[in-house]
mmCIF file of C-alpha atoms in Angstrom:
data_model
loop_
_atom_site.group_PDB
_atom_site.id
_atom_site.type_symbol
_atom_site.label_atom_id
_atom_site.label_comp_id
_atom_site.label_asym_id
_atom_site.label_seq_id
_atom_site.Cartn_x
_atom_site.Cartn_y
_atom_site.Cartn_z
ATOM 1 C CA UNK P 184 0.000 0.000 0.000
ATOM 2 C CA UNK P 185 1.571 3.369 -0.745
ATOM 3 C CA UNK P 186 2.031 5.582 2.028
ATOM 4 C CA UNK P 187 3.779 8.890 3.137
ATOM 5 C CA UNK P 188 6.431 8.831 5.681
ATOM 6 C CA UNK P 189 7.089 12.144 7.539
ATOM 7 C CA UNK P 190 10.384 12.537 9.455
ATOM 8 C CA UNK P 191 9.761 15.798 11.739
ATOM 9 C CA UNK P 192 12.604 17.448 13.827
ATOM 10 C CA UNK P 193 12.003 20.851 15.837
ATOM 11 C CA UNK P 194 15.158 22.628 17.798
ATOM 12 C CA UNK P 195 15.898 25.901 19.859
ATOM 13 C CA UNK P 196 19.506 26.115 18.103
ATOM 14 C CA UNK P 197 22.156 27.326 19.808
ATOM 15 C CA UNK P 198 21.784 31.242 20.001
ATOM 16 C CA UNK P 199 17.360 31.307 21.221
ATOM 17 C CA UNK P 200 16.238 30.854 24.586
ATOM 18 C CA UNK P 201 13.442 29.439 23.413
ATOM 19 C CA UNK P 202 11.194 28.016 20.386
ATOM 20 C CA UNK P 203 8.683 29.850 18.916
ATOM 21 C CA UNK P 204 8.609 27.748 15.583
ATOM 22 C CA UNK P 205 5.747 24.634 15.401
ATOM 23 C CA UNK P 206 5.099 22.128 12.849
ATOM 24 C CA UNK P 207 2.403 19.892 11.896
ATOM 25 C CA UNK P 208 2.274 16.483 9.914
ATOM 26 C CA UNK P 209 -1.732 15.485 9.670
ATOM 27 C CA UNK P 210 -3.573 15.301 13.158
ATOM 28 C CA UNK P 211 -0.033 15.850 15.012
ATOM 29 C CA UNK P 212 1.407 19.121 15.881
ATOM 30 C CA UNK P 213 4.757 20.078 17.633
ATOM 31 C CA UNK P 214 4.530 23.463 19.395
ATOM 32 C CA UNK P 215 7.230 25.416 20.749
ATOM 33 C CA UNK P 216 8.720 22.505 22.006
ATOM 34 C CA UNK P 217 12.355 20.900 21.542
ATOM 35 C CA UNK P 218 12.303 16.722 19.830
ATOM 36 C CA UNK P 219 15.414 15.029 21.067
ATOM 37 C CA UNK P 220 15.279 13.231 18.200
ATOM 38 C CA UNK P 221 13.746 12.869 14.569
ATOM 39 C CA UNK P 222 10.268 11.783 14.736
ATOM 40 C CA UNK P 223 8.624 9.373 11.779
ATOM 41 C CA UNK P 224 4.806 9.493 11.337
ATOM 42 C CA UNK P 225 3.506 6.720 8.713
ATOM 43 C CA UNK P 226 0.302 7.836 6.742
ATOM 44 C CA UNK P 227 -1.688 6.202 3.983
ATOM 45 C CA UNK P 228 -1.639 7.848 0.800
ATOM 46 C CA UNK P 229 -4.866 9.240 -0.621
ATOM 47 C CA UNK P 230 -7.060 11.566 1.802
ATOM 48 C CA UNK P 231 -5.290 14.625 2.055
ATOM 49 C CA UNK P 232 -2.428 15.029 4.392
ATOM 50 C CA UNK P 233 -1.159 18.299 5.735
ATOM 51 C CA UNK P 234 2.815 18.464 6.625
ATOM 52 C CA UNK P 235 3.897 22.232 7.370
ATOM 53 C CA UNK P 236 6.221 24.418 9.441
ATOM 54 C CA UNK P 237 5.576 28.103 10.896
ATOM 55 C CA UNK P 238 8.045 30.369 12.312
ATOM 56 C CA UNK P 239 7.084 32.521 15.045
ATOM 57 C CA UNK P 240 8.768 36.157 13.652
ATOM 58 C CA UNK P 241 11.608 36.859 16.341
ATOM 59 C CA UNK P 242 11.572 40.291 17.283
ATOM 60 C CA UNK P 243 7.637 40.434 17.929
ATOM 61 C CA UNK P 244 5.590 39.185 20.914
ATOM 62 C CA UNK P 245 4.404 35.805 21.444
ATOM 63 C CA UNK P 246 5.750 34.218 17.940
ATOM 64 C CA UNK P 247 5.209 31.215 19.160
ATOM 65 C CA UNK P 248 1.830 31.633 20.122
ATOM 66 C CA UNK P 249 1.080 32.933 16.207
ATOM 67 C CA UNK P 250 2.927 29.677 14.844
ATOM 68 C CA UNK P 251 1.086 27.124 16.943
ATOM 69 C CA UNK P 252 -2.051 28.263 16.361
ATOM 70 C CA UNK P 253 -1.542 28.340 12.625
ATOM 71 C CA UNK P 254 -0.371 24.760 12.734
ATOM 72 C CA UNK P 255 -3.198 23.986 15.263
ATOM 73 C CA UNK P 256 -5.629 25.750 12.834
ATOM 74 C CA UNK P 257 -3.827 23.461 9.546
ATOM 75 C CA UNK P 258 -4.517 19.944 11.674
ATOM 76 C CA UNK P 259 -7.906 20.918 12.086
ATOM 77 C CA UNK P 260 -8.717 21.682 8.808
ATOM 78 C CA UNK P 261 -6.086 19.462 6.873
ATOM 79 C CA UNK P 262 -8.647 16.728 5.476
ATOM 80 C CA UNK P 263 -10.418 19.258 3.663
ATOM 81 C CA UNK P 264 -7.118 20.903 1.800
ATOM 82 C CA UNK P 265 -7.980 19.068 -1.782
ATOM 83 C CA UNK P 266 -7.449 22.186 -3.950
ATOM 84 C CA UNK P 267 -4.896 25.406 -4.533
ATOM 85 C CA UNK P 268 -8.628 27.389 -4.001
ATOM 86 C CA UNK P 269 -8.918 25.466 -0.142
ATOM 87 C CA UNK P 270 -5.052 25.932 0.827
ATOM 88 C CA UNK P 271 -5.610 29.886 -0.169
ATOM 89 C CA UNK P 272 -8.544 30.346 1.534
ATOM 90 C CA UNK P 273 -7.284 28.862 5.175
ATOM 91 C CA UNK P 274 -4.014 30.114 4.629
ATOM 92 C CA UNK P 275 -6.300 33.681 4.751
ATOM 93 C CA UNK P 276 -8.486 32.062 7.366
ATOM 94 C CA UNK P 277 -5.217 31.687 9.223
ATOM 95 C CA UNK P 278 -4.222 34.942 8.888
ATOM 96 C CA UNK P 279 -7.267 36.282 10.393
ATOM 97 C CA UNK P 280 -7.127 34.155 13.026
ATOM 98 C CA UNK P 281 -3.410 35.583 14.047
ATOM 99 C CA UNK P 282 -5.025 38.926 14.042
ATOM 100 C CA UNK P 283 -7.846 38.277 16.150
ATOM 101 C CA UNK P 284 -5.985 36.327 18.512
ATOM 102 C CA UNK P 285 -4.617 39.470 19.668
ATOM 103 C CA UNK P 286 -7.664 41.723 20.434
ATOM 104 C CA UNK P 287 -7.830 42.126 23.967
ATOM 105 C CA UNK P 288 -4.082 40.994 24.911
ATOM 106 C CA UNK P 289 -1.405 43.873 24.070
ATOM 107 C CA UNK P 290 1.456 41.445 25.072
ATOM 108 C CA UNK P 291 0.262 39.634 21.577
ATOM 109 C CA UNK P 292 0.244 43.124 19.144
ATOM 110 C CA UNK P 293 2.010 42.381 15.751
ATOM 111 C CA UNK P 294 2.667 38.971 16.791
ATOM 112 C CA UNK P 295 3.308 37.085 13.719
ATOM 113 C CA UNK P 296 4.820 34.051 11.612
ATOM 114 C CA UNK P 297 5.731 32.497 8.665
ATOM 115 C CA UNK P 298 4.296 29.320 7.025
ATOM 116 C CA UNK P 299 5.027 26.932 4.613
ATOM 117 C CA UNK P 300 4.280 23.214 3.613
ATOM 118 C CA UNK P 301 2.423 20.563 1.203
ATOM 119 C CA UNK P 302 -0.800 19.057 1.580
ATOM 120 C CA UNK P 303 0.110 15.239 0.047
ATOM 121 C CA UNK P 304 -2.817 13.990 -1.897
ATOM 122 C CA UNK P 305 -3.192 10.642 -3.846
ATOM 123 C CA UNK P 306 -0.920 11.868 -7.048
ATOM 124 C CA UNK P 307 0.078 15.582 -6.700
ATOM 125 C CA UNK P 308 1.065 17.738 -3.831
ATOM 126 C CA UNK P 309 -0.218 21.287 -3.414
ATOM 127 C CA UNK P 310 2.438 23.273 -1.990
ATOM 128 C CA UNK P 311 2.172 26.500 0.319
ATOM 129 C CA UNK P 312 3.681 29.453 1.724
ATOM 130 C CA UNK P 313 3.261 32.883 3.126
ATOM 131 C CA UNK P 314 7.207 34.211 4.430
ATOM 132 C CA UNK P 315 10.164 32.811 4.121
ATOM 133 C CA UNK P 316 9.916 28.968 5.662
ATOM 134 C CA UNK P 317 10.146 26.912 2.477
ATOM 135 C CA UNK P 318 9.724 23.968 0.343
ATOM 136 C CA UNK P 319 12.110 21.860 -1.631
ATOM 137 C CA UNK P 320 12.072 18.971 -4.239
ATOM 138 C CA UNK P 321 14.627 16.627 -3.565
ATOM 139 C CA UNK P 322 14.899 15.414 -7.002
ATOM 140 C CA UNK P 323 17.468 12.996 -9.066
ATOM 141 C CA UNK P 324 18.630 16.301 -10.360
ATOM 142 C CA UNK P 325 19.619 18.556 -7.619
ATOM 143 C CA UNK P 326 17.786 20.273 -4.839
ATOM 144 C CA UNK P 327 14.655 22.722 -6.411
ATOM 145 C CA UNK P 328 13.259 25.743 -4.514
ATOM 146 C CA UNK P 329 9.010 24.732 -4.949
ATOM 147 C CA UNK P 330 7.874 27.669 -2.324
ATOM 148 C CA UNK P 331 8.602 31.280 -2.901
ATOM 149 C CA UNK P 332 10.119 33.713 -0.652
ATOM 150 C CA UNK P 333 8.512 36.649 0.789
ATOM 151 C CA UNK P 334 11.647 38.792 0.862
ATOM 152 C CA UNK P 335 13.203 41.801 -0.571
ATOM 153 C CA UNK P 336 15.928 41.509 -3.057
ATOM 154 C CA UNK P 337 18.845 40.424 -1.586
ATOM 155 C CA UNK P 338 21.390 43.036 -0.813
ATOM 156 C CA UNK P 339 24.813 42.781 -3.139
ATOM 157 C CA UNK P 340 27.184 39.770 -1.989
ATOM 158 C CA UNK P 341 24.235 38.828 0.833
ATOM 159 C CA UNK P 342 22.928 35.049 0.267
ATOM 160 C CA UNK P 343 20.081 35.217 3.097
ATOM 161 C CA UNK P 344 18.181 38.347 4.425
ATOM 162 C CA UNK P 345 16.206 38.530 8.038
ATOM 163 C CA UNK P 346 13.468 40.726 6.324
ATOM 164 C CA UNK P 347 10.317 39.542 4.928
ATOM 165 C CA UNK P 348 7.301 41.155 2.737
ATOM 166 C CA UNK P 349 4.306 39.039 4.056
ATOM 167 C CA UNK P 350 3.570 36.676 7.025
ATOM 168 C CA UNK P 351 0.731 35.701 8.895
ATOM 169 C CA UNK P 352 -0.068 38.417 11.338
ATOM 170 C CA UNK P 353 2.856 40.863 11.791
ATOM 171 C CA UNK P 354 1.177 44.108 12.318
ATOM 172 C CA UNK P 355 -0.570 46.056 14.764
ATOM 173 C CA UNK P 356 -3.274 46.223 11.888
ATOM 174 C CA UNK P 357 -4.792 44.154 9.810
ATOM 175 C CA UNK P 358 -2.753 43.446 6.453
ATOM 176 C CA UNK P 359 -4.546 40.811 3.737
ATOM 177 C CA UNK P 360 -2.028 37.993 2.527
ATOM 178 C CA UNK P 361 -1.734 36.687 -0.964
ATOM 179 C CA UNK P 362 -0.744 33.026 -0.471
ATOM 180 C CA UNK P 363 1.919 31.393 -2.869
ATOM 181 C CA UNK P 364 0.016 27.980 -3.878
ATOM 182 C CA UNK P 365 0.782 25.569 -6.799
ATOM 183 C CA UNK P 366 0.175 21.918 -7.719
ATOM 184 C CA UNK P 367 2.681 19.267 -8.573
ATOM 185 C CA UNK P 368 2.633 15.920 -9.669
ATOM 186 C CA UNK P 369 3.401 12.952 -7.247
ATOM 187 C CA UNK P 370 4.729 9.715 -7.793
ATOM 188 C CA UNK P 371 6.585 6.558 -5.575
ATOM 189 C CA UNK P 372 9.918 8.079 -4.387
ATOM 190 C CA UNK P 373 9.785 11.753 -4.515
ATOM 191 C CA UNK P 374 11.474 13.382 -1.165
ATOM 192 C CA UNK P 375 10.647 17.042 -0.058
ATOM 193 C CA UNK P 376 11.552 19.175 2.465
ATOM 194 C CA UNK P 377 9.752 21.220 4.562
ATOM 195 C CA UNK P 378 11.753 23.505 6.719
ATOM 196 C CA UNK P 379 12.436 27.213 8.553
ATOM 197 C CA UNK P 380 14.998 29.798 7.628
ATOM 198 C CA UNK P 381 16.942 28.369 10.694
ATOM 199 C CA UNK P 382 18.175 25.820 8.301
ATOM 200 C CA UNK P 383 18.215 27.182 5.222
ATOM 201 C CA UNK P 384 19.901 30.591 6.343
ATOM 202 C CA UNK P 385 23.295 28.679 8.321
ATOM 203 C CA UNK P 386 23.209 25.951 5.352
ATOM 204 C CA UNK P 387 23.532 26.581 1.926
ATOM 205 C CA UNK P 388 21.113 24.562 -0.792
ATOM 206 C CA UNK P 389 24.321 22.607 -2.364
ATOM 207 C CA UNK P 390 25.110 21.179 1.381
ATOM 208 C CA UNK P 391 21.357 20.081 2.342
ATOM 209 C CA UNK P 392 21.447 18.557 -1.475
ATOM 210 C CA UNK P 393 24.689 16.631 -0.129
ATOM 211 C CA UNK P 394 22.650 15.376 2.689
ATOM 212 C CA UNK P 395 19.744 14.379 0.968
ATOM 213 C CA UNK P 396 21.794 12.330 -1.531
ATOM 214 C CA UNK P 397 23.053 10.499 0.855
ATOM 215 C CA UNK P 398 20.751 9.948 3.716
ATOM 216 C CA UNK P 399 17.051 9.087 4.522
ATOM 217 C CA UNK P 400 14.577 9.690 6.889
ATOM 218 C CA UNK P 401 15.253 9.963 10.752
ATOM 219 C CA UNK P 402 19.034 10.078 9.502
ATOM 220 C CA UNK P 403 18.444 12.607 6.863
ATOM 221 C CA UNK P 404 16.808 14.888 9.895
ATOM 222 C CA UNK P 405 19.191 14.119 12.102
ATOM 223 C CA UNK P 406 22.152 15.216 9.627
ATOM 224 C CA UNK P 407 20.184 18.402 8.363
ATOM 225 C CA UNK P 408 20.078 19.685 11.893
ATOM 226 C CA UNK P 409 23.630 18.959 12.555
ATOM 227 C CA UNK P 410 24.871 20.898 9.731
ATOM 228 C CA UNK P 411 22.600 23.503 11.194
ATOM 229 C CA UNK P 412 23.995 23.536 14.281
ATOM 230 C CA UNK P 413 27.419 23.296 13.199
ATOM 231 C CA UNK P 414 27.117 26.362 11.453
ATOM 232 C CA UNK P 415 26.014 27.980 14.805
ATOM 233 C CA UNK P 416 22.588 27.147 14.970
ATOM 234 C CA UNK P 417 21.595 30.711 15.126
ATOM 235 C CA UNK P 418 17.918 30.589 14.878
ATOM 236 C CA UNK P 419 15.394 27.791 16.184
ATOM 237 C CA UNK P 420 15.155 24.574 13.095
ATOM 238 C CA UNK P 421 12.235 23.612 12.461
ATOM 239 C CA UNK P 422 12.067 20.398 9.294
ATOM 240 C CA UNK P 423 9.912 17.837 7.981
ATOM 241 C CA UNK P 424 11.059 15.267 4.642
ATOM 242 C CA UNK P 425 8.020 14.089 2.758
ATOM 243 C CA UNK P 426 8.994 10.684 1.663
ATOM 244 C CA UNK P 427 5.969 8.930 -0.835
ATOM 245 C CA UNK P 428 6.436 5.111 -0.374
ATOM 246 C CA UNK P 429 5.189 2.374 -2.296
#
């Protein structure tokens, strides 16, 4: 029977006191908190599966309240994600959801975060993101970029930038979103990874390509986060690799 393994990690790094990314992978969510090691959830392939990370945006107020109750808010709604029209509309739901979480508690104003993940159906994936968390296709080929980043252009000889054009929540008003959603095919053996700028930012796309070359699953995570913190884990790391079985 094909199925879809998801390998989750979720870390503070080495610079944060304390997490304020979350992930989710179907009915389970990880909030906030640190995994000692790589977690693998088995699903059946067919009803639609939600697999996505959120990064509470450091520098605001209760982050990780905004990115667990995103991911919360994904789980609940997951089975239902079977079209780019669905993921768009509670990716907006989402966003309104942020905003009103905050009436009424001024310790929460412009709290905010980033999302971004795949919901897995029976042969094609609908991929998602609003900030700078991404997606990637781990394919035969090389490593491919599927999400697109919310960020300004990158400043001359700069390969990463802390700055972003559009999360979920973020402002001490209400600001619409414009979700980045797109459908791919599927098929037995494709690999993606769903992760926050906390690896991406330390580790460049050629090195996680390296990784994913060589490793799999719970070793895969494993290895991803040590390069992370190896390069000085200087933001929480937040992952998830989408592996379709047969």
């Amino acid at each position: 029977m094909p199925y879809v393994a998801v390998t989750a990690l979720s870390h503070t790094g080495l610079i944060r006191d304390h997490n304020e990314d979350s992930l989710v992978a179907g009915p389970w969510t990880l909030c906030g908190t640190v995994t000692e090691n790589p977690q693998t959830l088995l699903f059946p392939l067919g009803a639609p599966l939600v697999v996505a990370v959120a990064d509470g945006i450091g520098g605001q107020p209760a982050g990780e309240v905004a990115s667990a109750l995103v991911v919360r808010e994904l789980a609940a709604i997951g089975p239902s994600l079977d079209s780019e029209e669905a993921v768009g509309d509670a990716l907006k739901a989402c966003n309104h959801a942020v905003y009103a979480a905050a009436v009424g508690h001024p310790e929460r104003a412009a709290m905010g975060t980033t999302v971004a993940g795949a919901v897995v159906l029976a042969d094609s994936l609908l991929v998602f993101n609003v900030g700078d968390s991404r997606v990637l296709d781990a394919t035969q080929d090389g490593l491919r970029r599927v999400s697109v980043d919310d960020s300004p252009p990158l400043a001359p000889g700069r390969r990463t930038t802390s700055l972003i054009t559009q999360a979920l929540g973020g402002a001490t008003r209400f600001s619409a979103v414009t979700p980045h959603v797109t459908t791919l095919p599927l098929s037995a053996g494709d690999r993606y990874l769903v992760c926050t700028d906390g690896l991406t930012d330390p580790v460049t796309e050629d090195e996680l390509d390296s990784l994913l070359r060589v490793h799999n699953d719970c070793r895969v995570a494993f290895e991803l986060w040590k390069a992370a913190i190896e390069a000085g884990g200087p933001d929480n790391i937040t992952l998830a690799v989408v592996r379709i079985g047969e």
